[in-house]
Amino acid sequence: MSAAAPRPTARPDLPATFRPTLTRVVLLAVGLVMFLVITAIAMILESLSPGERTSFVFVALLFFGVLALLSRPRIVADERGVTVVNITRTRRLAWAEIVRVNLRAGDPWVFLDLSDGTSLPALGIQPGIAREHAIRDARALRALAEFHGSGVDESTRNG
C-alpha cells in the first residue's frame, strides 16, 4: 500500500505575513492583566509611599514590555524576499538565500536553511499552541521559497 501523496500548497498572495497569532494574543492579554493587577495592588495598598507605588507600576510595565517583546516575532514575505523578525533581531533575506523551510516534528519553530550553510530560526511560525495553523503557514512559506528561489526569471513565469 502506498502512502498518500502530499497535497500541493497554494502560494499565498504577496506580501504575506506569518505570525503566531494565538500566542501573540495570549502573551499580550496576560501582560495587560498583569499590568492592571499589579497597578491596582499598588493603588490599593495604603501603606505604600508614592515612590513604592511608582516602582510597582514600573515593574508592571517591565513585565508587560517583556511579554510584548515575546509577541513580536513574524515573517513577512514579499516579491523581493523575506523579513524574519525574531524577539530582538530582524534579518532581511533574498529569496535566493533560502534553500529550505523546515518544520520537523518537535521543532519549536520554523528553521530556514540558508545558502551560506547556516540555519536561521524563524519564530514567526510556531506550532506550540496552534499546531495546524503553523503547519499550514510553514507549507505556504515553503511553497513561496520554492517558487521564488527557483532561479527562474520572473518574466518567464505564468502567474
XYZ file of C-alpha atoms in Angstrom:
159
model
C 0.000 0.000 0.000
C 1.474 3.354 -0.971
C 1.323 6.484 1.160
C -0.896 9.289 0.003
C 0.958 11.993 -1.876
C 1.164 15.301 -0.031
C -1.364 17.743 -1.373
C 0.058 20.793 -3.094
C 0.025 24.003 -1.106
C -1.256 27.125 -2.784
C 1.090 30.071 -2.615
C -0.391 32.996 -0.708
C -0.599 36.408 -2.299
C 2.323 38.680 -1.569
C 3.008 40.445 0.668
C 2.182 37.771 3.246
C 2.737 37.942 6.991
C 3.095 34.835 9.123
C 2.843 35.182 12.878
C 1.761 33.025 15.827
C -1.496 34.929 16.308
C -2.898 32.887 19.192
C 0.409 33.001 21.066
C 0.552 36.757 20.488
C -2.994 37.253 21.813
C -2.253 35.169 24.913
C 1.015 36.992 25.654
C -0.473 40.461 25.240
C -3.607 39.587 27.222
C -1.570 38.119 30.098
C 0.718 41.169 30.000
C -2.223 43.555 30.173
C -3.896 41.640 33.022
C -0.602 41.520 34.948
C -0.113 45.260 34.449
C -3.637 46.058 35.627
C -3.470 43.754 38.669
C -0.061 44.974 39.837
C -1.062 48.612 39.304
C -4.342 48.065 41.182
C -2.491 46.464 44.083
C -0.092 49.407 44.170
C -3.020 51.833 44.385
C -4.993 49.804 46.949
C -2.168 49.295 49.454
C -2.345 52.354 51.713
C 0.992 51.696 53.393
C 2.970 52.325 50.191
C 4.751 55.613 49.624
C 4.441 57.371 46.244
C 7.905 56.066 45.307
C 6.918 52.494 46.127
C 3.727 52.853 44.097
C 5.765 54.155 41.192
C 8.135 51.184 41.450
C 5.161 48.773 41.389
C 3.860 50.407 38.203
C 7.371 50.404 36.701
C 7.746 46.660 37.393
C 4.287 46.050 35.894
C 5.352 47.969 32.758
C 8.552 45.947 32.644
C 6.587 42.667 32.753
C 4.259 43.910 30.023
C 7.240 45.041 27.920
C 8.892 41.631 28.132
C 5.682 39.873 27.105
C 5.172 42.370 24.273
C 8.716 41.649 23.097
C 7.971 37.914 23.153
C 4.897 38.562 20.983
C 6.956 40.397 18.321
C 8.085 37.519 16.020
C 6.748 37.420 12.482
C 7.824 36.573 8.969
C 6.958 38.974 6.168
C 7.299 37.693 2.611
C 7.209 39.999 -0.390
C 8.329 39.860 -4.018
C 11.967 40.605 -3.132
C 12.404 38.213 -0.219
C 11.622 37.544 3.411
C 11.996 39.636 6.539
C 12.385 37.497 9.661
C 11.543 39.399 12.838
C 12.545 37.431 15.919
C 12.455 38.597 19.539
C 15.319 41.087 19.385
C 16.701 40.819 15.843
C 15.400 41.419 12.343
C 17.014 39.925 9.262
C 16.195 40.529 5.613
C 16.774 37.638 3.203
C 16.543 37.474 -0.571
C 14.551 34.512 -1.866
C 17.726 33.023 -3.368
C 19.290 32.822 0.108
C 16.608 30.424 1.380
C 17.455 26.844 0.447
C 14.771 25.109 2.519
C 11.982 25.819 5.018
C 11.955 23.217 7.817
C 9.347 22.459 10.469
C 10.051 18.971 11.743
C 8.119 17.134 14.443
C 9.218 18.508 17.812
C 10.690 21.744 16.437
C 9.641 24.789 18.477
C 9.537 26.957 15.331
C 10.473 27.007 11.651
C 14.123 26.915 10.644
C 15.316 28.387 7.353
C 18.311 26.616 5.816
C 20.343 29.314 4.083
C 22.645 29.233 1.074
C 25.662 30.089 3.264
C 25.248 26.766 5.106
C 23.681 28.226 8.247
C 20.207 27.815 9.646
C 18.068 30.736 10.816
C 15.310 30.219 13.383
C 12.128 31.974 12.260
C 9.957 32.347 15.363
C 7.065 33.747 13.341
C 5.792 30.214 12.741
C 5.452 28.244 15.989
C 3.454 25.034 16.401
C 3.152 25.446 20.190
C -0.482 26.487 20.679
C -1.848 26.361 17.121
C -0.126 23.386 15.508
C -2.311 23.083 12.390
C -2.053 26.815 11.691
C 1.751 26.631 11.988
C 1.940 23.632 9.651
C -0.243 25.433 7.099
C 1.943 28.572 7.359
C 5.161 26.553 7.055
C 3.839 24.841 3.911
C 2.834 28.195 2.416
C 6.249 29.714 3.176
C 7.932 26.612 1.723
C 5.850 26.945 -1.457
C 6.823 30.613 -1.739
C 10.514 29.835 -1.175
C 10.458 27.062 -3.771
C 8.677 29.265 -6.316
C 10.680 32.462 -5.810
C 14.007 30.841 -5.031
C 13.987 28.518 -8.036
C 16.169 30.799 -10.135
C 13.532 31.125 -12.860
C 13.413 34.556 -14.435
C 10.325 36.492 -13.259
C 9.352 37.464 -16.821
C 9.053 33.800 -17.886
C 6.639 32.784 -15.117
C 2.927 32.280 -15.630
C 1.392 33.865 -12.571
